[in-house]
Short mmCIF file of C-alpha atoms and ligand atoms in Angstrom, two decimals:
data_model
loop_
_atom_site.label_atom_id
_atom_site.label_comp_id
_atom_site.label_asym_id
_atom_site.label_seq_id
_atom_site.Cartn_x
_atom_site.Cartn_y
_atom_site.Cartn_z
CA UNK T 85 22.72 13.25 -2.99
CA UNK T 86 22.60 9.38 -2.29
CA UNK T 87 19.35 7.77 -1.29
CA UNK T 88 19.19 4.00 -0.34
CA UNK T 89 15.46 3.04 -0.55
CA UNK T 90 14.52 0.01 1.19
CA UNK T 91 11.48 -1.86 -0.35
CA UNK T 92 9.98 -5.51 -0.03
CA UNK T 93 6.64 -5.48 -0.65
CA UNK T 94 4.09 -5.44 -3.10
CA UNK T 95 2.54 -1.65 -2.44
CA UNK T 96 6.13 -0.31 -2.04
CA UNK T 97 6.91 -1.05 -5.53
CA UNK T 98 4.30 0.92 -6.34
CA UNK T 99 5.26 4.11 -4.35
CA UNK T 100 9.00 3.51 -5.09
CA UNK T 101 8.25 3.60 -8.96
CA UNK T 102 7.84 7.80 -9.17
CA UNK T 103 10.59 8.28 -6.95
CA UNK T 104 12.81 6.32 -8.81
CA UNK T 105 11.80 7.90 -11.86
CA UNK T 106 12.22 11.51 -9.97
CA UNK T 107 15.74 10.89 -8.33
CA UNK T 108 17.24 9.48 -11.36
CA UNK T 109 15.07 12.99 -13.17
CA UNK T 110 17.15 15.14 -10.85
CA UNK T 111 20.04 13.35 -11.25
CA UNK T 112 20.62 12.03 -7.59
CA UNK T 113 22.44 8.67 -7.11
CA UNK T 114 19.88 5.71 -6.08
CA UNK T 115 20.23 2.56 -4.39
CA UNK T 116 17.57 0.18 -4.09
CA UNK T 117 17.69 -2.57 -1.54
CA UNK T 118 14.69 -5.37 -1.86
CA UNK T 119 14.23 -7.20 1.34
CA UNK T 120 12.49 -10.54 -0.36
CA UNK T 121 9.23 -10.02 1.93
CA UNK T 122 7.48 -10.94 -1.51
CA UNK T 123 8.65 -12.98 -3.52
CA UNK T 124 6.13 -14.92 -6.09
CA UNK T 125 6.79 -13.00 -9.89
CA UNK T 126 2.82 -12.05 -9.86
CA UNK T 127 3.34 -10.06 -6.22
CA UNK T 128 7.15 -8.41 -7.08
CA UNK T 129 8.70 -8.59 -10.52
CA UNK T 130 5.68 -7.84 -12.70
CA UNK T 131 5.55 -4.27 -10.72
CA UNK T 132 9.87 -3.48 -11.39
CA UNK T 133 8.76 -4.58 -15.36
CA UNK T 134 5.32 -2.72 -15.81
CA UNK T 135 6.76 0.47 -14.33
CA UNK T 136 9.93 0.60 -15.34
CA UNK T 137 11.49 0.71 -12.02
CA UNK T 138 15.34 -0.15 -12.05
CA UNK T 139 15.89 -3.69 -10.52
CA UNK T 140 17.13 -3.76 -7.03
CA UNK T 141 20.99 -3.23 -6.47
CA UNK T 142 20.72 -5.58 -3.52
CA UNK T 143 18.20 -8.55 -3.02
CA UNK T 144 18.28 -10.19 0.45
CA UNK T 145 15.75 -12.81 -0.21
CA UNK T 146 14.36 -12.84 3.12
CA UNK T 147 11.10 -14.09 2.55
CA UNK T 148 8.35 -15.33 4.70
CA UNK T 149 8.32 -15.55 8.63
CA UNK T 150 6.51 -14.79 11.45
CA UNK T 151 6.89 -10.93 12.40
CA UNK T 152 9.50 -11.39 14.34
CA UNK T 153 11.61 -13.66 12.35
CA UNK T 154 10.75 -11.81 9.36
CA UNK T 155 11.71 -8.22 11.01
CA UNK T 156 14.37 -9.86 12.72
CA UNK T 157 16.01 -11.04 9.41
CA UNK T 158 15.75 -7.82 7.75
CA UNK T 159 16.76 -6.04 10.16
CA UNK T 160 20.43 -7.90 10.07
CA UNK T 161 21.19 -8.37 6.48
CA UNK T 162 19.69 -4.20 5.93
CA UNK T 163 22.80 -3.06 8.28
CA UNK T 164 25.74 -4.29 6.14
CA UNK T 165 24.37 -3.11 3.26
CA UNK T 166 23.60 0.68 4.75
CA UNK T 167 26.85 0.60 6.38
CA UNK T 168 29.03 -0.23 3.59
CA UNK T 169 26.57 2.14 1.36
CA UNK T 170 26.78 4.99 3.61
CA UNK T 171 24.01 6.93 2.07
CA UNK T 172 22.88 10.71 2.55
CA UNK T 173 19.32 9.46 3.25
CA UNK T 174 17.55 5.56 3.60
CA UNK T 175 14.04 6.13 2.18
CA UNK T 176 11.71 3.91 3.77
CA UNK T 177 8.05 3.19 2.12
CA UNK T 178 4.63 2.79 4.02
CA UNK T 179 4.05 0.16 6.76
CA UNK T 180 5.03 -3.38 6.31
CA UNK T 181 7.73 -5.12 8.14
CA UNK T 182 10.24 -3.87 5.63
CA UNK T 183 9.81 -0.21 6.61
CA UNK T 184 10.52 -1.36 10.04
CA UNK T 185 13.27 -2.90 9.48
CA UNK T 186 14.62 -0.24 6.98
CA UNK T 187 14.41 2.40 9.78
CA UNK T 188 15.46 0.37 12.34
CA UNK T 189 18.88 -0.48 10.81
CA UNK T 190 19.19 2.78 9.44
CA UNK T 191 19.00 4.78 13.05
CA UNK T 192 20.99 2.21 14.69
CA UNK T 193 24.29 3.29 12.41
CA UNK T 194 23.45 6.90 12.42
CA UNK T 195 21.93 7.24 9.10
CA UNK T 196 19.68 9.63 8.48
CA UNK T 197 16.06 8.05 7.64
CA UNK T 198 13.06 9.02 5.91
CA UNK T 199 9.54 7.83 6.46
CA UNK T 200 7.88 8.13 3.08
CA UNK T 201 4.08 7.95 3.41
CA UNK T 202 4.44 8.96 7.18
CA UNK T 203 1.73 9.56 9.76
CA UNK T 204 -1.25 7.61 8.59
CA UNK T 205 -3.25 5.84 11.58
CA UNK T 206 -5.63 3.48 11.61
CA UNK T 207 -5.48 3.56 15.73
CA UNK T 208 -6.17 -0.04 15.75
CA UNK T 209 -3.54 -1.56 17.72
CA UNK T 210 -4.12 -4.98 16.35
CA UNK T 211 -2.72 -4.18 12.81
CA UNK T 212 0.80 -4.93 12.15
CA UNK T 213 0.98 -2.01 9.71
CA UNK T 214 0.09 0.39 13.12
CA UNK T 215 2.96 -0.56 14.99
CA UNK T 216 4.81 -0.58 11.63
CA UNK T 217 3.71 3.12 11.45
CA UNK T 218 4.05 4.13 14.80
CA UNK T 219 7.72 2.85 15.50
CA UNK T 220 8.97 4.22 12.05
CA UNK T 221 7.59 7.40 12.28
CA UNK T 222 8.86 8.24 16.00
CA UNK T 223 12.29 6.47 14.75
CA UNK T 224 13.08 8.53 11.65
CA UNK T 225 14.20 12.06 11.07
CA UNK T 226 11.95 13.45 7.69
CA UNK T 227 8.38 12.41 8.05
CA UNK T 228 7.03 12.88 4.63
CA UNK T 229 3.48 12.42 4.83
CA UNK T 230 0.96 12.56 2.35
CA UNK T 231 -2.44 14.16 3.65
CA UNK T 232 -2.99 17.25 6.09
CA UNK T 233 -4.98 14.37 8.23
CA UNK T 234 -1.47 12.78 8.58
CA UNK T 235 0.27 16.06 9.47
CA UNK T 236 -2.11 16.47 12.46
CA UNK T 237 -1.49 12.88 13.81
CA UNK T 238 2.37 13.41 13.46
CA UNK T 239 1.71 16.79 15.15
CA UNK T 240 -0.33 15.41 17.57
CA UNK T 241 2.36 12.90 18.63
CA UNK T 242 4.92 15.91 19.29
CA UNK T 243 6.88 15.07 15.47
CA UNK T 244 5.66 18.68 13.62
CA UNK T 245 9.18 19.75 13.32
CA UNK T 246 10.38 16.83 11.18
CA UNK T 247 7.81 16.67 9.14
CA UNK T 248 6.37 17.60 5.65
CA UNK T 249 3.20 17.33 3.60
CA UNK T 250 4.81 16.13 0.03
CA UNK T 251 1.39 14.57 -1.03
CA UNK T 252 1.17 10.89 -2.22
CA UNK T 253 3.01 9.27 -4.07
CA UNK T 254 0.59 6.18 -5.19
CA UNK T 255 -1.57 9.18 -6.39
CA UNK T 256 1.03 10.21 -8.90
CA UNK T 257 1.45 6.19 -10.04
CA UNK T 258 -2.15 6.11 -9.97
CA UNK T 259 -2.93 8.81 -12.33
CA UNK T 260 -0.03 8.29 -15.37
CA UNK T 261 -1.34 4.53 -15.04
CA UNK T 262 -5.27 5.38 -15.66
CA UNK T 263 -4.59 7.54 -18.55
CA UNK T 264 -2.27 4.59 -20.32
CA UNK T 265 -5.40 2.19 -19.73
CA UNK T 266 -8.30 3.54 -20.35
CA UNK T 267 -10.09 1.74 -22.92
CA UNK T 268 -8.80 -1.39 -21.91
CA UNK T 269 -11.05 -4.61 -22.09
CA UNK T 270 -12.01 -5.58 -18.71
CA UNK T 271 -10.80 -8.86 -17.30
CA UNK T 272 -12.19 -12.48 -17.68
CA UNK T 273 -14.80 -11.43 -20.02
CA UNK T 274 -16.38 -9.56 -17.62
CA UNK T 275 -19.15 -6.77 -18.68
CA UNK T 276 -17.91 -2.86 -18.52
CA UNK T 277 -19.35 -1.62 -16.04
CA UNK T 278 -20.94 -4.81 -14.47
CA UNK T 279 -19.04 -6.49 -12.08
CA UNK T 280 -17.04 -5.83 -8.50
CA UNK T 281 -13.32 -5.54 -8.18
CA UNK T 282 -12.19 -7.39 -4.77
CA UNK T 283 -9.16 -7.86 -2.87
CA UNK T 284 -8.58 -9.93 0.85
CA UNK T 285 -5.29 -10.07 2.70
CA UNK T 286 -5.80 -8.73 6.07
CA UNK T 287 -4.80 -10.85 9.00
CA UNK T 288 -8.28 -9.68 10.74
CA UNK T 289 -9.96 -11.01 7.62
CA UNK T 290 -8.17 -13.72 6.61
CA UNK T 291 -7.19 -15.85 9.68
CA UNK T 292 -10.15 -16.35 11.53
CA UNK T 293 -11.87 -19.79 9.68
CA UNK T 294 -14.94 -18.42 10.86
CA UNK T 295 -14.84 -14.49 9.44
CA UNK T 296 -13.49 -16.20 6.43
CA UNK T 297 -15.87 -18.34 5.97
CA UNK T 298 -18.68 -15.04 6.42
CA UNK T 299 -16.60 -12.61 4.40
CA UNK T 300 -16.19 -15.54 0.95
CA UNK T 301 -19.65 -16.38 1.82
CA UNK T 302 -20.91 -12.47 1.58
CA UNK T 303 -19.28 -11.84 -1.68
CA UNK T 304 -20.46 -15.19 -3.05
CA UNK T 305 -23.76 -13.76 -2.39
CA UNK T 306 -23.33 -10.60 -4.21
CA UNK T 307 -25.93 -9.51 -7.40
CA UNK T 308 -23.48 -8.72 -9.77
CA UNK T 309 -19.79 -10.88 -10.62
CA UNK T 310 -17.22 -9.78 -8.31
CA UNK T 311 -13.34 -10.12 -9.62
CA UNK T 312 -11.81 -11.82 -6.91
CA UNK T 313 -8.35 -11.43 -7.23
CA UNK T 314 -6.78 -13.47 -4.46
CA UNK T 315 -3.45 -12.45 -2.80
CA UNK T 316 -1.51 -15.63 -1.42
CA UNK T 317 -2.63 -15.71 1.76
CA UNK T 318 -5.95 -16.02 1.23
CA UNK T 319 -5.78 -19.02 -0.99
CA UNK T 320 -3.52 -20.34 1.38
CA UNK T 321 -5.89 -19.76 4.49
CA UNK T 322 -9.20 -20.86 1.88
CA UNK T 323 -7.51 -23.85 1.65
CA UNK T 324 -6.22 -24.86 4.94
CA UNK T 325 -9.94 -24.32 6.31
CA UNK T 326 -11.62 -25.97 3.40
CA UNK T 327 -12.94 -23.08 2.18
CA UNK T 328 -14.18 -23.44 -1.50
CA UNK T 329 -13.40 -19.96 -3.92
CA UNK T 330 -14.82 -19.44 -7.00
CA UNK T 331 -18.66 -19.87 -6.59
CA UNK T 332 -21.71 -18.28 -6.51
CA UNK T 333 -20.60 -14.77 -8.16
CA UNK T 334 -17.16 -14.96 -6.99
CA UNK T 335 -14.78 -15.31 -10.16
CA UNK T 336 -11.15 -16.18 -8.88
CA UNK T 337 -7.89 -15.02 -10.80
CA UNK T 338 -4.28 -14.03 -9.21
CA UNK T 339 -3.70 -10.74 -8.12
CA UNK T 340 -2.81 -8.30 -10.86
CA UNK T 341 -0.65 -6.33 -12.34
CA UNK T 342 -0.48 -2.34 -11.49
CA UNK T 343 -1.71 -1.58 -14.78
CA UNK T 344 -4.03 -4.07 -15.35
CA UNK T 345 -5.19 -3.57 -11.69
CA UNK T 346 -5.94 -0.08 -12.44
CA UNK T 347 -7.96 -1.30 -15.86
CA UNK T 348 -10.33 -4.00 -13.88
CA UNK T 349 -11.08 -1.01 -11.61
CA UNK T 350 -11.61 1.66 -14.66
CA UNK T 351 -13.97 -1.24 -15.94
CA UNK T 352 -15.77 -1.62 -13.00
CA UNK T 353 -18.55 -0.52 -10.70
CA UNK T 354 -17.08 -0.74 -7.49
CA UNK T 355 -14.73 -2.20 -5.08
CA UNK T 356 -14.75 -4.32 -2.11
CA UNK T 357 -11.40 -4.49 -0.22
CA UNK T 358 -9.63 -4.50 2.63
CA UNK T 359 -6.34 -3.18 1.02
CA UNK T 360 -5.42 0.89 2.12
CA UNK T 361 -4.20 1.26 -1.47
CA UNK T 362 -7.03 -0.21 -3.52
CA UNK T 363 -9.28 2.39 -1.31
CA UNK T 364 -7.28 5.19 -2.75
CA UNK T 365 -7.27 3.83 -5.98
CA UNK T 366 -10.95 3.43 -5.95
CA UNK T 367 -11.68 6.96 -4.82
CA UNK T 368 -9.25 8.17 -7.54
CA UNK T 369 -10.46 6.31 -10.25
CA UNK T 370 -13.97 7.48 -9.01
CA UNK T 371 -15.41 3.94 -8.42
CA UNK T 372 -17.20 3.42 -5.02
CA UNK T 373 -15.54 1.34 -2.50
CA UNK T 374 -16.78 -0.68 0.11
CA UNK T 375 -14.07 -1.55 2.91
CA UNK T 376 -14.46 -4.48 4.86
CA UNK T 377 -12.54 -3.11 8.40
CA UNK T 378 -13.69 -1.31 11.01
CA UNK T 379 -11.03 1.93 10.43
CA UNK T 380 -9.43 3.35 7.34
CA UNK T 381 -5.77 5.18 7.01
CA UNK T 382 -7.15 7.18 4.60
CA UNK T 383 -10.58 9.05 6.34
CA UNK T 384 -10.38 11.59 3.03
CA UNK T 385 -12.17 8.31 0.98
CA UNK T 386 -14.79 8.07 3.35
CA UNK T 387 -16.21 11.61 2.39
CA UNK T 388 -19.22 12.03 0.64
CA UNK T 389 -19.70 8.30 0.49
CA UNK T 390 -17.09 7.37 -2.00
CA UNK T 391 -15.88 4.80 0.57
CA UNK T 392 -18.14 3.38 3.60
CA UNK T 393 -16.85 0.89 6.01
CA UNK T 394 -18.52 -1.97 6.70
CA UNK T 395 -17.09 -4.91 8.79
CA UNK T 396 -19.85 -6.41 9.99
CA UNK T 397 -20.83 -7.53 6.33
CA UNK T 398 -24.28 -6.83 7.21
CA UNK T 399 -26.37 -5.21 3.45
CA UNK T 400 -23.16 -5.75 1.64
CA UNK T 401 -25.42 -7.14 -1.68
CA UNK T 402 -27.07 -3.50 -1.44
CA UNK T 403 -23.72 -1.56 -0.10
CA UNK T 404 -21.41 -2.64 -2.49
CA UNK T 405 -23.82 -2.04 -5.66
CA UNK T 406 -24.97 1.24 -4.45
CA UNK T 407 -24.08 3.66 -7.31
CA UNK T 408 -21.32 6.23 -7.23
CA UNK T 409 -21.53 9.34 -5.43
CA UNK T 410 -22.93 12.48 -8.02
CA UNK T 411 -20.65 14.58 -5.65
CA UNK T 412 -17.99 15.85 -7.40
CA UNK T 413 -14.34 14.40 -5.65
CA UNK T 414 -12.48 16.37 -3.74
CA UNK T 415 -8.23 16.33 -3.74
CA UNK T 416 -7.25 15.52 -0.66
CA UNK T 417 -3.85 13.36 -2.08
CA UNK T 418 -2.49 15.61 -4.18
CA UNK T 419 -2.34 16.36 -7.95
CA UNK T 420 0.37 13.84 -9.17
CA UNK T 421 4.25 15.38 -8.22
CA UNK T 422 4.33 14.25 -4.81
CA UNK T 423 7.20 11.98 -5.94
CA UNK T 424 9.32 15.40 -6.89
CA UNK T 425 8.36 16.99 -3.98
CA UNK T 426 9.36 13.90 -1.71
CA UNK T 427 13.16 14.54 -3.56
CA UNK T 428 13.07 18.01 -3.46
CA UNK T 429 12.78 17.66 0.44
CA UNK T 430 15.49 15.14 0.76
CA UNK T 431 18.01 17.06 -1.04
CA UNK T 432 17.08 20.27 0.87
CA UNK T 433 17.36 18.75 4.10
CA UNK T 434 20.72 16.75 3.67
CA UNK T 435 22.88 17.04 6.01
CA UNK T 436 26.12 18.84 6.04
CA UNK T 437 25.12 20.68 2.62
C1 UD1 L 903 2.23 -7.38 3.67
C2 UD1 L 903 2.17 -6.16 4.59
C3 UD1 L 903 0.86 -5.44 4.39
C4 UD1 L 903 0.62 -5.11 2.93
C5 UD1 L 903 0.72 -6.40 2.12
C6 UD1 L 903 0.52 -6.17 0.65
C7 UD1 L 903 3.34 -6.50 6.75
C8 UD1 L 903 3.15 -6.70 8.21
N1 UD1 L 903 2.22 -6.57 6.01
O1 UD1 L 903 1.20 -8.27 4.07
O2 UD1 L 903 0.90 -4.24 5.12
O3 UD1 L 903 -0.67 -4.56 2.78
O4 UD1 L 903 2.02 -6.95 2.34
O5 UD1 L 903 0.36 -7.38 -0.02
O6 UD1 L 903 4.45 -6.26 6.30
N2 UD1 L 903 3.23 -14.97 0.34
C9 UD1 L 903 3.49 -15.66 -0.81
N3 UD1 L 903 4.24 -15.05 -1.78
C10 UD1 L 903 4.73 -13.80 -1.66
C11 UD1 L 903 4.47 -13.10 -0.47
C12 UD1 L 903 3.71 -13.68 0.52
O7 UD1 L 903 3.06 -16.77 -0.98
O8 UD1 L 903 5.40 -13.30 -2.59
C13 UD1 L 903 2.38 -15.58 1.38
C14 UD1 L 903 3.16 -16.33 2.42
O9 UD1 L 903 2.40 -17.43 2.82
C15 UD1 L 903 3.25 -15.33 3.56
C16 UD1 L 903 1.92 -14.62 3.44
O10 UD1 L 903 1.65 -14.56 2.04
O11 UD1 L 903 3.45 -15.92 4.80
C17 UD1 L 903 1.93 -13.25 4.02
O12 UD1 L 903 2.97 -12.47 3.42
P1 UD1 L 903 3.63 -11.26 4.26
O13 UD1 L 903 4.60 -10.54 3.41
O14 UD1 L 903 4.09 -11.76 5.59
O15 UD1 L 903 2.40 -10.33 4.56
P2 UD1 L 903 1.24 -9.78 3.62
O16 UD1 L 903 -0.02 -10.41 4.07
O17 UD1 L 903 1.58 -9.90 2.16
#
């Protein structure tokens, strides 16, 4: 079997990492296009070198754009590349503009496409990811999704027959990663145990001066130090509105590694995000998260208080300290081999064999 997998941002490195690892296990040839949607070392090449994924046969260096001339890019330098690679299956990752474009391309010369990580819904139709989601999911022909909550949507929307629950695939990063760093030093000399993980990207959060300025200023305010680690937009929004980070208990550093991600959450007492993944990887690493939207993808984090949403930032000094849940976690993702089980459903269903 030959699998093209289309990939271009930071999370899809991350879910591309097992299935690399489990095509190449079983043997299966493995093309990897990288669609240049990031593009700064610290948000693409660290994650190919820390786990161990092949580098990408093709690089299109597309870069940054509006959605449209971002898409729009992709879209036309993915064709060539599927055409003249004439794949069994194009694997497509998640929800960012490269997925869309991956699937897009893909359907449009007849190639069979995969939605990996399909049927998650956040059912806010202001999100790019949704109509990401949405438009992928209805466009491709395997849905592989990775909770029975996204089996119902994709049900719901009349897709049952093409789809499969394979599990997730971050879970299986997730866990090999947390065993390899535990015992780590936490970051910036921070306490074990003592300070907040956080993460801000979100269009809804981040471009708005005004919920900016209310979501920096609620974490500044915080009771404990809060590990700020600040994806490129929102330095580049902070600083456009004159927004100062780096006070009160916020301390700034880039965003990390996968590894060292997972470490400054091992290390400590919570999270507050806005990211899908770092909700996941909260609830995994059994760290209470506190998500600053008004809907989450991923509902099975929000059980037994693991995860509670709270957009309106109102109690977040009490929310986001609040100890962890004694109820034990449940295992709603999985138990690490969705990655095998995504290729063992590709090479079942190719067609012609
Ligand atoms: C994208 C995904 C989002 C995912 C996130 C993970 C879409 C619509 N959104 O959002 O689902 O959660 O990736 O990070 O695809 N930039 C850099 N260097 C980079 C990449 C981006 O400086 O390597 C800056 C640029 O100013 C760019 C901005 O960040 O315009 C936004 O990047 P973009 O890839 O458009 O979206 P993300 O916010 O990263």
């Amino acid at each position: 079997m030959k699998v093209v997998s289309v990939v271009g941002a930071r999370p899809q490195f991350v879910k591309l990492a097992p299935v690399a690892q489990a095509l190449d296990g079983a043997g299966h040839e493995h093309v990897i296009v990288h669609t240049g949607q990031h593009y700064d070392a610290a948000m693409s090449d660290v994650f190919f070198a820390d786990l161990r994924i092949p580098a990408p046969d093709v690089h299109l260096a597309i870069g940054s754009g509006s959605h449209g001339v971002q898409t729009g890019a992709m879209l036309a330098a993915i064709e060539p590349v599927l055409a003249d690679a004439a794949p069994d299956w194009v694997l497509v990752y998640g929800d960012t503009n490269s997925t869309l474009a991956g699937a897009v391309a893909a359907v449009k010369l007849h190639l069979p496409v995969a939605h990996l990580e399909a049927g998650l819904r956040s059912f806010n139709r202001l999100m790019p990811e949704e109509h990401n989601r949405v438009l992928t999911d209805h466009a491709a022909d395997l849905l592989l999704a990775p909770t029975e909550v996204a089996m119902n949507h994709l049900a719901d929307e009349g897709l049952a027959a093409r789809s499969e629950l394979v599990g997730d695939v971050m879970t299986d990063v997730c866990l090999q990663v947390r065993d390899a760093v535990a015992g780590d030093a936490p970051p910036a000399g921070l306490d074990r145990g003592g300070y907040l993980v956080a993460t801000i990207h979100r269009a809804e959060n981040t471009d708005d001066p005004d919920r900016l300025r209310a979501v920096v200023g609620a974490l500044e305010a915080l009771p404990v130090p809060v590990l700020l680690l600040a994806h490129p937009r929102l330095r580049a929004r902070c600083e456009q509105h004159g927004i100062a980070l780096g006070t009160g208990a916020v301390v700034v550093a880039d965003p990390l590694p996968y590894p060292a991600m997972v470490g400054a959450v091992v290390g400590s007492r919570g999270v507050v995000t806005d990211s899908g993944g770092l909700q996941k990887e909260a609830f995994l690493l059994g760290r209470p998260c506190t998500t600053l939207r008004t809907e989450t993808e991923w509902p099975e984090t929000l059980a037994d208080g693991w995860n509670a949403l709270l957009p309106g930032l109102g109690g977040l000094d009490e929310v986001a300290v609040r100890p962890a849940p004694t109820a034990a976690r449940r295992v709603p993702y999985g138990s690490g081999d969705a990655a095998s089980r995504t290729v063992e459903a590709l090479a079942r269903r190719v067609v012609g064999e």
